[in-house]
Amino acid sequence: MDQEQQIPLSDIAHGRSGDKGNHANVAVLAYTDAGYLWLRENLTADVVAQYFAPLGPSKVERFLAPNLLGLNFVLYDVLAGGASRSLRIDTQGKTLALTLLQMPIARPANYEEMTRKAAV
Amino acid sequence: MSFRIGNGCGFWGDNLDAPILLARDGRLDVLTLEYLAELTMSILALQKERDPEAGFAGDFLDVLARLAPIWRQQTQLKIVTNAGGMNPSACARRAHDVLKKHGLTKRIAVVSGDDLMPNLDRLLQKGHPFANLDSGEPLATVRSRVVSANAYLGARPIADALSLGADLVITGRVADASLTVGPLMHHFGWAWDDWRLLGAATVAGHLIECGAQATGGLWCNYQEAPDLANVGYPIVDVEADGAFVLAKPPNTGGAVNIETVAEQLLYEVGDPAAYLTPDVVADFASVSLTQTGPDAVRVVTTRGKPATDSYKVSIAFRHGYAASGTLVVFGPEAAAKARVCGDMIAKRLERAGALPRRFLVEALGTGSCVPGVLANLAPHPQPNCPGARGNDPPEIVLRVTAQDERKEIIERFSKEFAPLVTSGPPGVTGYTSGRPSVREVLAYWPALVDMKVVTPQVQLFDN
């Protein structure tokens, strides 16, 4: 097996994003316990901040919701003014979750335990 | 006996058939209808400025007229809605007329007191700064441009209205979840300091407030949700201990499962363990989800914390004018040509001394939703996209947006799209909808205010 093989985050998680004024939240939900442990370890606030750096977040906070196998990220000042003022087509951060789920990650060794197929 | 609440409207502009189908087939005790997004109140405030009898969600009256035959049969059904917007009394008058026309006699209650504009200067003078929750700036910096200021009221006045025997409760600004919390508090008689039950009720309200988003809408695996065109709107079937089953009416499309519910539970949430409403600090991290049947998820909430002593206040202030226009640019090299068009508009405005203060060119089709973020991903071939070359799609939508406090600058900007059809690069098309319209920008200013200085009011509508 090629250790360097990459997979999209969407193989092991789903999610949804929305706005709060000029801030956005991005929820990432693992399909399995193994996936959640991987996300908790690897998908840090720093990693997410770096990924979204072109949007210029002033800060990224991460909250854990183990009951949902979920991580919730709050990206501050990332919407170029938000629903009222932003000139961008996506004023409300609706697309941020799908963007994060496209992030390429190194295929974890126990990848098979993380996919949706592995979820009961 | 469980108590069933369904939400048939997630925002102003939502599907007009949804509330009718939900009320008809949902076996509901209460139908809620949610119309107010962050900036809706400011738009309604401007409407009321022009017409003192306007300023509420007009769609509601059409929905009410179509609900009338169902309501005649389901005499026990209550309707709770924030359609009142900036003018719940006017909304109630019109709703009364609609019901009368359909031969229905229903008791209508109006919940108000959320509108802080009449007292805003007095409150500022008394030392309530309405500081911007994000920047900390005092409201004084934009006071002269403020058009609306509304506190998000809680569930209590809604419960009070139902206690007065209201069949239809029309509110101004209340927290979205409170539309559900109010009827539950009234029905079960839960204590107003039972934070776990208030938390459970808030979870129910939060899950259904956006309508179809809980039942298959936006779901990442939407391909597995059958017939989204006929998506069923969400119902919570609540027990006396606060546990509930989230479901949808029979013979509808969409899906209710742990994925759809979990995605919606975290929608527009900050710290899941501290979801703030005027009623409670709800703890979404204490929620467990169990699939109990086809399209049925049981939701149990085990914790809640005392509410804070502040109301959130949504303030809007005038922030100039904006317009946004589009053209279609066909390839080859569609994205590059779109950029050329955008530059032409900027140069022409600059030469005319009319360059807007804020100006953005987007080539939709190249990742403009998240500018710059996807650029780092490896380009992927586009097998479903004949005519694509590498990462360059066959056509692009050019979108140019401008904002300025000077209206005439934006009006001039709106006239620069049509000329590109003849003076730009080849392949420019799609100019069919005329000049983009100039809109007034209302900027959002979130703040808090001490609960003590806001007085929620409940009034039975009197013919």
PDB file of N, CA and C in Angstrom, chain A residues 14-23 25 27 29 31 51-52 54-55 63-65 67-68 70-72 74 77 80-81 83-90 92 94-96 98-99 101-104 116, chain B residues 38-39 134 213 217-221 224 259 262-272 284-287 289 317 319 358-360 362 364 368-374 377 399 401 403 441-444:
ATOM      1  N   HIS A  14     -18.619  14.108   7.178  1.00  0.00           N
ATOM      2  CA  HIS A  14     -19.546  15.010   6.495  1.00  0.00           C
ATOM      3  C   HIS A  14     -19.647  16.284   7.320  1.00  0.00           C
ATOM      4  N   GLY A  15     -20.450  17.240   6.894  1.00  0.00           N
ATOM      5  CA  GLY A  15     -20.486  18.478   7.663  1.00  0.00           C
ATOM      6  C   GLY A  15     -21.435  19.505   7.098  1.00  0.00           C
ATOM      7  N   ARG A  16     -21.409  20.683   7.704  1.00  0.00           N
ATOM      8  CA  ARG A  16     -22.300  21.780   7.295  1.00  0.00           C
ATOM      9  C   ARG A  16     -21.697  23.078   7.821  1.00  0.00           C
ATOM     10  N   SER A  17     -21.900  24.162   7.099  1.00  0.00           N
ATOM     11  CA  SER A  17     -21.377  25.452   7.568  1.00  0.00           C
ATOM     12  C   SER A  17     -22.443  26.530   7.487  1.00  0.00           C
ATOM     13  N   GLY A  18     -22.254  27.575   8.278  1.00  0.00           N
ATOM     14  CA  GLY A  18     -23.205  28.683   8.284  1.00  0.00           C
ATOM     15  C   GLY A  18     -22.561  29.938   8.838  1.00  0.00           C
ATOM     16  N   ASP A  19     -23.338  31.018   8.915  1.00  0.00           N
ATOM     17  CA  ASP A  19     -22.765  32.309   9.291  1.00  0.00           C
ATOM     18  C   ASP A  19     -23.309  32.823  10.610  1.00  0.00           C
ATOM     19  N   LYS A  20     -22.526  33.683  11.222  1.00  0.00           N
ATOM     20  CA  LYS A  20     -22.933  34.470  12.389  1.00  0.00           C
ATOM     21  C   LYS A  20     -22.315  35.845  12.164  1.00  0.00           C
ATOM     22  N   GLY A  21     -23.064  36.751  11.538  1.00  0.00           N
ATOM     23  CA  GLY A  21     -22.477  38.038  11.195  1.00  0.00           C
ATOM     24  C   GLY A  21     -21.306  37.851  10.242  1.00  0.00           C
ATOM     25  N   ASN A  22     -20.129  38.344  10.638  1.00  0.00           N
ATOM     26  CA  ASN A  22     -18.944  38.227   9.784  1.00  0.00           C
ATOM     27  C   ASN A  22     -18.139  36.965  10.087  1.00  0.00           C
ATOM     28  N   HIS A  23     -18.638  36.136  11.002  1.00  0.00           N
ATOM     29  CA  HIS A  23     -17.953  34.890  11.339  1.00  0.00           C
ATOM     30  C   HIS A  23     -18.695  33.716  10.709  1.00  0.00           C
ATOM     31  N   ASN A  25     -19.250  29.252  10.991  1.00  0.00           N
ATOM     32  CA  ASN A  25     -18.903  28.003  11.665  1.00  0.00           C
ATOM     33  C   ASN A  25     -18.888  26.872  10.650  1.00  0.00           C
ATOM     34  N   ALA A  27     -18.905  22.765  10.765  1.00  0.00           N
ATOM     35  CA  ALA A  27     -18.992  21.530  11.543  1.00  0.00           C
ATOM     36  C   ALA A  27     -18.497  20.377  10.686  1.00  0.00           C
ATOM     37  N   LEU A  29     -18.210  16.221  10.855  1.00  0.00           N
ATOM     38  CA  LEU A  29     -18.736  15.094  11.621  1.00  0.00           C
ATOM     39  C   LEU A  29     -18.182  13.791  11.070  1.00  0.00           C
ATOM     40  N   TYR A  31     -17.738   9.789  10.384  1.00  0.00           N
ATOM     41  CA  TYR A  31     -18.697   8.698  10.184  1.00  0.00           C
ATOM     42  C   TYR A  31     -18.545   7.614  11.253  1.00  0.00           C
ATOM     43  N   TYR A  51      -5.507  26.257   6.132  1.00  0.00           N
ATOM     44  CA  TYR A  51      -6.239  25.870   4.923  1.00  0.00           C
ATOM     45  C   TYR A  51      -7.067  27.044   4.394  1.00  0.00           C
ATOM     46  N   PHE A  52      -7.712  27.765   5.329  1.00  0.00           N
ATOM     47  CA  PHE A  52      -8.560  28.888   4.925  1.00  0.00           C
ATOM     48  C   PHE A  52      -7.828  30.225   4.938  1.00  0.00           C
ATOM     49  N   PRO A  54      -6.311  32.025   2.777  1.00  0.00           N
ATOM     50  CA  PRO A  54      -6.638  33.030   1.750  1.00  0.00           C
ATOM     51  C   PRO A  54      -7.874  33.867   2.089  1.00  0.00           C
ATOM     52  N   LEU A  55      -8.741  33.370   2.952  1.00  0.00           N
ATOM     53  CA  LEU A  55      -9.935  34.140   3.334  1.00  0.00           C
ATOM     54  C   LEU A  55      -9.651  35.072   4.510  1.00  0.00           C
ATOM     55  N   PHE A  63     -14.164  23.512  18.734  1.00  0.00           N
ATOM     56  CA  PHE A  63     -14.931  22.921  19.832  1.00  0.00           C
ATOM     57  C   PHE A  63     -15.199  21.459  19.509  1.00  0.00           C
ATOM     58  N   LEU A  64     -15.213  20.629  20.548  1.00  0.00           N
ATOM     59  CA  LEU A  64     -15.458  19.204  20.344  1.00  0.00           C
ATOM     60  C   LEU A  64     -16.888  18.855  20.747  1.00  0.00           C
ATOM     61  N   ALA A  65     -17.514  18.019  19.964  1.00  0.00           N
ATOM     62  CA  ALA A  65     -18.836  17.474  20.307  1.00  0.00           C
ATOM     63  C   ALA A  65     -18.745  15.965  20.108  1.00  0.00           C
ATOM     64  N   ASN A  67     -20.293  13.608  21.350  1.00  0.00           N
ATOM     65  CA  ASN A  67     -21.597  12.954  21.246  1.00  0.00           C
ATOM     66  C   ASN A  67     -22.072  12.859  19.804  1.00  0.00           C
ATOM     67  N   LEU A  68     -21.581  13.741  18.958  1.00  0.00           N
ATOM     68  CA  LEU A  68     -21.965  13.742  17.541  1.00  0.00           C
ATOM     69  C   LEU A  68     -20.808  13.280  16.663  1.00  0.00           C
ATOM     70  N   GLY A  70     -18.277  14.948  16.398  1.00  0.00           N
ATOM     71  CA  GLY A  70     -18.136  16.196  15.647  1.00  0.00           C
ATOM     72  C   GLY A  70     -17.082  17.147  16.182  1.00  0.00           C
ATOM     73  N   LEU A  71     -16.550  17.924  15.270  1.00  0.00           N
ATOM     74  CA  LEU A  71     -15.689  19.048  15.593  1.00  0.00           C
ATOM     75  C   LEU A  71     -16.362  20.281  15.015  1.00  0.00           C
ATOM     76  N   ASN A  72     -16.420  21.351  15.796  1.00  0.00           N
ATOM     77  CA  ASN A  72     -17.025  22.572  15.275  1.00  0.00           C
ATOM     78  C   ASN A  72     -15.981  23.687  15.271  1.00  0.00           C
ATOM     79  N   VAL A  74     -15.007  27.642  14.523  1.00  0.00           N
ATOM     80  CA  VAL A  74     -15.511  28.993  14.307  1.00  0.00           C
ATOM     81  C   VAL A  74     -14.385  29.797  13.664  1.00  0.00           C
ATOM     82  N   ASP A  77     -14.172  36.593  11.333  1.00  0.00           N
ATOM     83  CA  ASP A  77     -13.917  37.641  10.333  1.00  0.00           C
ATOM     84  C   ASP A  77     -13.528  37.064   8.973  1.00  0.00           C
ATOM     85  N   ALA A  80     -15.716  38.545   4.774  1.00  0.00           N
ATOM     86  CA  ALA A  80     -15.560  39.810   4.027  1.00  0.00           C
ATOM     87  C   ALA A  80     -16.719  40.770   4.293  1.00  0.00           C
ATOM     88  N   GLY A  81     -17.210  40.774   5.520  1.00  0.00           N
ATOM     89  CA  GLY A  81     -18.292  41.693   5.884  1.00  0.00           C
ATOM     90  C   GLY A  81     -19.605  40.992   6.203  1.00  0.00           C
ATOM     91  N   ALA A  83     -23.249  38.709   5.533  1.00  0.00           N
ATOM     92  CA  ALA A  83     -24.422  38.735   4.648  1.00  0.00           C
ATOM     93  C   ALA A  83     -24.758  40.135   4.175  1.00  0.00           C
ATOM     94  N   SER A  84     -24.560  41.143   5.026  1.00  0.00           N
ATOM     95  CA  SER A  84     -24.997  42.480   4.655  1.00  0.00           C
ATOM     96  C   SER A  84     -23.983  43.206   3.785  1.00  0.00           C
ATOM     97  N   ARG A  85     -22.700  43.007   4.052  1.00  0.00           N
ATOM     98  CA  ARG A  85     -21.704  43.880   3.446  1.00  0.00           C
ATOM     99  C   ARG A  85     -20.769  43.221   2.439  1.00  0.00           C
ATOM    100  N   SER A  86     -20.669  41.895   2.520  1.00  0.00           N
ATOM    101  CA  SER A  86     -19.686  41.222   1.673  1.00  0.00           C
ATOM    102  C   SER A  86     -20.026  41.418   0.202  1.00  0.00           C
ATOM    103  N   LEU A  87     -19.007  41.577  -0.629  1.00  0.00           N
ATOM    104  CA  LEU A  87     -19.221  41.676  -2.068  1.00  0.00           C
ATOM    105  C   LEU A  87     -19.157  40.292  -2.716  1.00  0.00           C
ATOM    106  N   ARG A  88     -18.716  39.298  -1.956  1.00  0.00           N
ATOM    107  CA  ARG A  88     -18.519  37.963  -2.525  1.00  0.00           C
ATOM    108  C   ARG A  88     -19.843  37.265  -2.842  1.00  0.00           C
ATOM    109  N   ILE A  89     -19.758  36.281  -3.745  1.00  0.00           N
ATOM    110  CA  ILE A  89     -20.952  35.524  -4.109  1.00  0.00           C
ATOM    111  C   ILE A  89     -21.461  34.709  -2.916  1.00  0.00           C
ATOM    112  N   ASP A  90     -20.563  34.124  -2.133  1.00  0.00           N
ATOM    113  CA  ASP A  90     -21.006  33.364  -0.955  1.00  0.00           C
ATOM    114  C   ASP A  90     -20.839  34.240   0.284  1.00  0.00           C
ATOM    115  N   GLN A  92     -22.452  34.128   2.991  1.00  0.00           N
ATOM    116  CA  GLN A  92     -22.824  33.506   4.264  1.00  0.00           C
ATOM    117  C   GLN A  92     -22.026  32.260   4.628  1.00  0.00           C
ATOM    118  N   LYS A  94     -21.808  29.485   3.190  1.00  0.00           N
ATOM    119  CA  LYS A  94     -22.536  28.232   2.951  1.00  0.00           C
ATOM    120  C   LYS A  94     -21.612  27.154   2.386  1.00  0.00           C
ATOM    121  N   THR A  95     -20.550  27.568   1.674  1.00  0.00           N
ATOM    122  CA  THR A  95     -19.720  26.599   0.951  1.00  0.00           C
ATOM    123  C   THR A  95     -18.471  26.178   1.724  1.00  0.00           C
ATOM    124  N   LEU A  96     -18.289  26.733   2.912  1.00  0.00           N
ATOM    125  CA  LEU A  96     -17.033  26.457   3.620  1.00  0.00           C
ATOM    126  C   LEU A  96     -16.898  24.992   4.032  1.00  0.00           C
ATOM    127  N   LEU A  98     -18.129  22.267   2.530  1.00  0.00           N
ATOM    128  CA  LEU A  98     -17.772  21.460   1.366  1.00  0.00           C
ATOM    129  C   LEU A  98     -16.330  21.732   0.947  1.00  0.00           C
ATOM    130  N   THR A  99     -15.869  22.956   1.172  1.00  0.00           N
ATOM    131  CA  THR A  99     -14.475  23.287   0.853  1.00  0.00           C
ATOM    132  C   THR A  99     -13.529  22.516   1.772  1.00  0.00           C
ATOM    133  N   LEU A 101     -14.169  19.795   3.387  1.00  0.00           N
ATOM    134  CA  LEU A 101     -14.275  18.350   3.147  1.00  0.00           C
ATOM    135  C   LEU A 101     -13.493  17.913   1.903  1.00  0.00           C
ATOM    136  N   GLN A 102     -13.099  18.872   1.064  1.00  0.00           N
ATOM    137  CA  GLN A 102     -12.256  18.535  -0.094  1.00  0.00           C
ATOM    138  C   GLN A 102     -10.772  18.508   0.258  1.00  0.00           C
ATOM    139  N   MET A 103     -10.458  18.810   1.500  1.00  0.00           N
ATOM    140  CA  MET A 103      -9.044  18.858   1.886  1.00  0.00           C
ATOM    141  C   MET A 103      -8.404  17.481   1.705  1.00  0.00           C
ATOM    142  N   PRO A 104      -7.275  17.419   0.985  1.00  0.00           N
ATOM    143  CA  PRO A 104      -6.598  16.131   0.850  1.00  0.00           C
ATOM    144  C   PRO A 104      -5.855  15.791   2.141  1.00  0.00           C
ATOM    145  N   ARG A 116     -17.671   5.694   5.558  1.00  0.00           N
ATOM    146  CA  ARG A 116     -19.107   5.603   5.819  1.00  0.00           C
ATOM    147  C   ARG A 116     -19.562   4.146   5.755  1.00  0.00           C
TER     148      ARG A 116
ATOM    149  N   GLU B  38     -31.245  37.590   9.910  1.00  0.00           N
ATOM    150  CA  GLU B  38     -30.556  38.678  10.613  1.00  0.00           C
ATOM    151  C   GLU B  38     -30.960  40.059  10.098  1.00  0.00           C
ATOM    152  N   LEU B  39     -31.040  40.196   8.773  1.00  0.00           N
ATOM    153  CA  LEU B  39     -31.254  41.536   8.230  1.00  0.00           C
ATOM    154  C   LEU B  39     -32.680  41.812   7.782  1.00  0.00           C
ATOM    155  N   ASP B 134     -18.644  42.171  18.120  1.00  0.00           N
ATOM    156  CA  ASP B 134     -17.412  41.725  17.470  1.00  0.00           C
ATOM    157  C   ASP B 134     -16.271  42.702  17.683  1.00  0.00           C
ATOM    158  N   GLN B 213     -33.890  21.836   6.337  1.00  0.00           N
ATOM    159  CA  GLN B 213     -32.479  21.535   6.627  1.00  0.00           C
ATOM    160  C   GLN B 213     -32.333  20.383   7.627  1.00  0.00           C
ATOM    161  N   GLY B 217     -32.535  18.452   3.401  1.00  0.00           N
ATOM    162  CA  GLY B 217     -31.973  19.617   2.731  1.00  0.00           C
ATOM    163  C   GLY B 217     -30.545  19.858   3.208  1.00  0.00           C
ATOM    164  N   LEU B 218     -29.643  20.175   2.290  1.00  0.00           N
ATOM    165  CA  LEU B 218     -28.225  20.441   2.557  1.00  0.00           C
ATOM    166  C   LEU B 218     -27.420  19.211   2.986  1.00  0.00           C
ATOM    167  N   TRP B 219     -28.080  18.076   3.162  1.00  0.00           N
ATOM    168  CA  TRP B 219     -27.399  16.866   3.622  1.00  0.00           C
ATOM    169  C   TRP B 219     -26.259  16.498   2.667  1.00  0.00           C
ATOM    170  N   CYS B 220     -25.078  16.217   3.220  1.00  0.00           N
ATOM    171  CA  CYS B 220     -23.917  15.875   2.388  1.00  0.00           C
ATOM    172  C   CYS B 220     -24.185  14.656   1.511  1.00  0.00           C
ATOM    173  N   ASN B 221     -24.999  13.716   2.006  1.00  0.00           N
ATOM    174  CA  ASN B 221     -25.312  12.507   1.231  1.00  0.00           C
ATOM    175  C   ASN B 221     -26.722  12.591   0.654  1.00  0.00           C
ATOM    176  N   GLU B 224     -29.058  10.176  -1.293  1.00  0.00           N
ATOM    177  CA  GLU B 224     -29.828   9.098  -0.672  1.00  0.00           C
ATOM    178  C   GLU B 224     -31.182   9.579  -0.144  1.00  0.00           C
ATOM    179  N   GLU B 259     -27.295  11.530  10.473  1.00  0.00           N
ATOM    180  CA  GLU B 259     -26.464  12.483   9.729  1.00  0.00           C
ATOM    181  C   GLU B 259     -27.193  13.806   9.494  1.00  0.00           C
ATOM    182  N   ALA B 262     -27.579  15.564  12.959  1.00  0.00           N
ATOM    183  CA  ALA B 262     -26.315  16.046  13.530  1.00  0.00           C
ATOM    184  C   ALA B 262     -25.805  17.266  12.758  1.00  0.00           C
ATOM    185  N   GLU B 263     -25.923  17.226  11.426  1.00  0.00           N
ATOM    186  CA  GLU B 263     -25.478  18.379  10.636  1.00  0.00           C
ATOM    187  C   GLU B 263     -26.259  19.628  11.039  1.00  0.00           C
ATOM    188  N   GLN B 264     -27.566  19.466  11.232  1.00  0.00           N
ATOM    189  CA  GLN B 264     -28.378  20.636  11.553  1.00  0.00           C
ATOM    190  C   GLN B 264     -28.185  21.081  12.999  1.00  0.00           C
ATOM    191  N   LEU B 265     -27.891  20.132  13.886  1.00  0.00           N
ATOM    192  CA  LEU B 265     -27.691  20.514  15.294  1.00  0.00           C
ATOM    193  C   LEU B 265     -26.525  21.500  15.422  1.00  0.00           C
ATOM    194  N   LEU B 266     -25.506  21.340  14.579  1.00  0.00           N
ATOM    195  CA  LEU B 266     -24.343  22.235  14.695  1.00  0.00           C
ATOM    196  C   LEU B 266     -24.406  23.426  13.738  1.00  0.00           C
ATOM    197  N   TYR B 267     -25.514  23.560  13.020  1.00  0.00           N
ATOM    198  CA  TYR B 267     -25.625  24.647  12.043  1.00  0.00           C
ATOM    199  C   TYR B 267     -25.696  26.012  12.738  1.00  0.00           C
ATOM    200  N   GLU B 268     -24.832  26.906  12.341  1.00  0.00           N
ATOM    201  CA  GLU B 268     -24.774  28.270  12.906  1.00  0.00           C
ATOM    202  C   GLU B 268     -24.562  28.258  14.415  1.00  0.00           C
ATOM    203  N   VAL B 269     -23.693  27.362  14.862  1.00  0.00           N
ATOM    204  CA  VAL B 269     -23.415  27.213  16.289  1.00  0.00           C
ATOM    205  C   VAL B 269     -21.961  27.605  16.565  1.00  0.00           C
ATOM    206  N   GLY B 270     -21.705  28.196  17.729  1.00  0.00           N
ATOM    207  CA  GLY B 270     -20.333  28.462  18.160  1.00  0.00           C
ATOM    208  C   GLY B 270     -19.879  27.320  19.054  1.00  0.00           C
ATOM    209  N   ASP B 271     -19.877  27.560  20.365  1.00  0.00           N
ATOM    210  CA  ASP B 271     -19.546  26.495  21.306  1.00  0.00           C
ATOM    211  C   ASP B 271     -20.778  25.609  21.477  1.00  0.00           C
ATOM    212  N   PRO B 272     -20.711  24.343  21.054  1.00  0.00           N
ATOM    213  CA  PRO B 272     -21.899  23.493  21.153  1.00  0.00           C
ATOM    214  C   PRO B 272     -22.372  23.315  22.597  1.00  0.00           C
ATOM    215  N   PHE B 284     -25.622  21.509  23.564  1.00  0.00           N
ATOM    216  CA  PHE B 284     -25.782  20.559  22.465  1.00  0.00           C
ATOM    217  C   PHE B 284     -24.800  19.390  22.585  1.00  0.00           C
ATOM    218  N   ALA B 285     -23.774  19.566  23.419  1.00  0.00           N
ATOM    219  CA  ALA B 285     -22.824  18.462  23.616  1.00  0.00           C
ATOM    220  C   ALA B 285     -23.414  17.394  24.543  1.00  0.00           C
ATOM    221  N   SER B 286     -24.582  17.675  25.129  1.00  0.00           N
ATOM    222  CA  SER B 286     -25.218  16.688  26.005  1.00  0.00           C
ATOM    223  C   SER B 286     -26.359  15.963  25.299  1.00  0.00           C
ATOM    224  N   VAL B 287     -26.425  16.123  23.990  1.00  0.00           N
ATOM    225  CA  VAL B 287     -27.534  15.553  23.210  1.00  0.00           C
ATOM    226  C   VAL B 287     -27.134  14.189  22.657  1.00  0.00           C
ATOM    227  N   LEU B 289     -28.361  11.106  19.961  1.00  0.00           N
ATOM    228  CA  LEU B 289     -29.222  10.854  18.808  1.00  0.00           C
ATOM    229  C   LEU B 289     -29.315   9.354  18.572  1.00  0.00           C
ATOM    230  N   PHE B 317     -27.694  49.385  10.305  1.00  0.00           N
ATOM    231  CA  PHE B 317     -27.460  50.795   9.973  1.00  0.00           C
ATOM    232  C   PHE B 317     -27.149  50.936   8.488  1.00  0.00           C
ATOM    233  N   HIS B 319     -25.459  51.712   5.128  1.00  0.00           N
ATOM    234  CA  HIS B 319     -24.035  51.603   4.791  1.00  0.00           C
ATOM    235  C   HIS B 319     -23.831  51.813   3.289  1.00  0.00           C
ATOM    236  N   ARG B 358     -15.458  50.199  -2.957  1.00  0.00           N
ATOM    237  CA  ARG B 358     -15.215  48.744  -2.901  1.00  0.00           C
ATOM    238  C   ARG B 358     -15.673  48.133  -4.214  1.00  0.00           C
ATOM    239  N   PHE B 359     -14.837  47.262  -4.756  1.00  0.00           N
ATOM    240  CA  PHE B 359     -15.046  46.748  -6.107  1.00  0.00           C
ATOM    241  C   PHE B 359     -14.482  45.337  -6.156  1.00  0.00           C
ATOM    242  N   LEU B 360     -15.294  44.379  -6.625  1.00  0.00           N
ATOM    243  CA  LEU B 360     -14.807  42.994  -6.662  1.00  0.00           C
ATOM    244  C   LEU B 360     -15.183  42.336  -7.985  1.00  0.00           C
ATOM    245  N   GLU B 362     -15.351  38.716  -9.835  1.00  0.00           N
ATOM    246  CA  GLU B 362     -15.316  37.275  -9.621  1.00  0.00           C
ATOM    247  C   GLU B 362     -15.540  36.552 -10.938  1.00  0.00           C
ATOM    248  N   LEU B 364     -16.949  33.357 -11.708  1.00  0.00           N
ATOM    249  CA  LEU B 364     -17.642  32.215 -11.098  1.00  0.00           C
ATOM    250  C   LEU B 364     -17.432  30.974 -11.955  1.00  0.00           C
ATOM    251  N   SER B 368     -14.666  30.851  -6.866  1.00  0.00           N
ATOM    252  CA  SER B 368     -14.879  32.170  -6.263  1.00  0.00           C
ATOM    253  C   SER B 368     -15.623  32.130  -4.930  1.00  0.00           C
ATOM    254  N   CYS B 369     -16.297  31.041  -4.652  1.00  0.00           N
ATOM    255  CA  CYS B 369     -17.014  30.958  -3.375  1.00  0.00           C
ATOM    256  C   CYS B 369     -16.028  31.049  -2.208  1.00  0.00           C
ATOM    257  N   VAL B 370     -14.837  30.521  -2.419  1.00  0.00           N
ATOM    258  CA  VAL B 370     -13.802  30.552  -1.381  1.00  0.00           C
ATOM    259  C   VAL B 370     -12.487  31.013  -2.024  1.00  0.00           C
ATOM    260  N   PRO B 371     -12.416  32.313  -2.388  1.00  0.00           N
ATOM    261  CA  PRO B 371     -11.314  32.778  -3.235  1.00  0.00           C
ATOM    262  C   PRO B 371      -9.936  32.414  -2.682  1.00  0.00           C
ATOM    263  N   GLY B 372      -9.186  31.714  -3.509  1.00  0.00           N
ATOM    264  CA  GLY B 372      -7.810  31.379  -3.159  1.00  0.00           C
ATOM    265  C   GLY B 372      -7.650  30.056  -2.450  1.00  0.00           C
ATOM    266  N   VAL B 373      -8.725  29.540  -1.846  1.00  0.00           N
ATOM    267  CA  VAL B 373      -8.561  28.339  -1.013  1.00  0.00           C
ATOM    268  C   VAL B 373      -8.352  27.094  -1.870  1.00  0.00           C
ATOM    269  N   LEU B 374      -9.130  26.979  -2.945  1.00  0.00           N
ATOM    270  CA  LEU B 374      -9.036  25.768  -3.766  1.00  0.00           C
ATOM    271  C   LEU B 374      -7.812  25.781  -4.674  1.00  0.00           C
ATOM    272  N   LEU B 377      -5.317  23.069  -4.222  1.00  0.00           N
ATOM    273  CA  LEU B 377      -5.649  21.671  -4.478  1.00  0.00           C
ATOM    274  C   LEU B 377      -5.184  21.302  -5.880  1.00  0.00           C
ATOM    275  N   ARG B 399     -18.935  38.045 -12.563  1.00  0.00           N
ATOM    276  CA  ARG B 399     -19.775  38.785 -11.620  1.00  0.00           C
ATOM    277  C   ARG B 399     -18.947  39.935 -11.084  1.00  0.00           C
ATOM    278  N   THR B 401     -19.122  43.327  -8.528  1.00  0.00           N
ATOM    279  CA  THR B 401     -19.917  43.917  -7.459  1.00  0.00           C
ATOM    280  C   THR B 401     -19.214  45.168  -6.965  1.00  0.00           C
ATOM    281  N   GLN B 403     -19.558  48.696  -4.168  1.00  0.00           N
ATOM    282  CA  GLN B 403     -20.253  49.338  -3.055  1.00  0.00           C
ATOM    283  C   GLN B 403     -19.634  50.708  -2.792  1.00  0.00           C
ATOM    284  N   VAL B 441     -27.506  49.316   1.122  1.00  0.00           N
ATOM    285  CA  VAL B 441     -26.843  48.346   1.992  1.00  0.00           C
ATOM    286  C   VAL B 441     -27.176  48.650   3.442  1.00  0.00           C
ATOM    287  N   LEU B 442     -27.636  47.623   4.156  1.00  0.00           N
ATOM    288  CA  LEU B 442     -27.888  47.757   5.582  1.00  0.00           C
ATOM    289  C   LEU B 442     -26.909  46.841   6.302  1.00  0.00           C
ATOM    290  N   ALA B 443     -26.056  47.448   7.089  1.00  0.00           N
ATOM    291  CA  ALA B 443     -25.024  46.663   7.756  1.00  0.00           C
ATOM    292  C   ALA B 443     -25.520  46.216   9.122  1.00  0.00           C
ATOM    293  N   TYR B 444     -24.945  45.129   9.587  1.00  0.00           N
ATOM    294  CA  TYR B 444     -25.433  44.430  10.776  1.00  0.00           C
ATOM    295  C   TYR B 444     -24.541  44.778  11.964  1.00  0.00           C
TER     296      TYR B 444
END
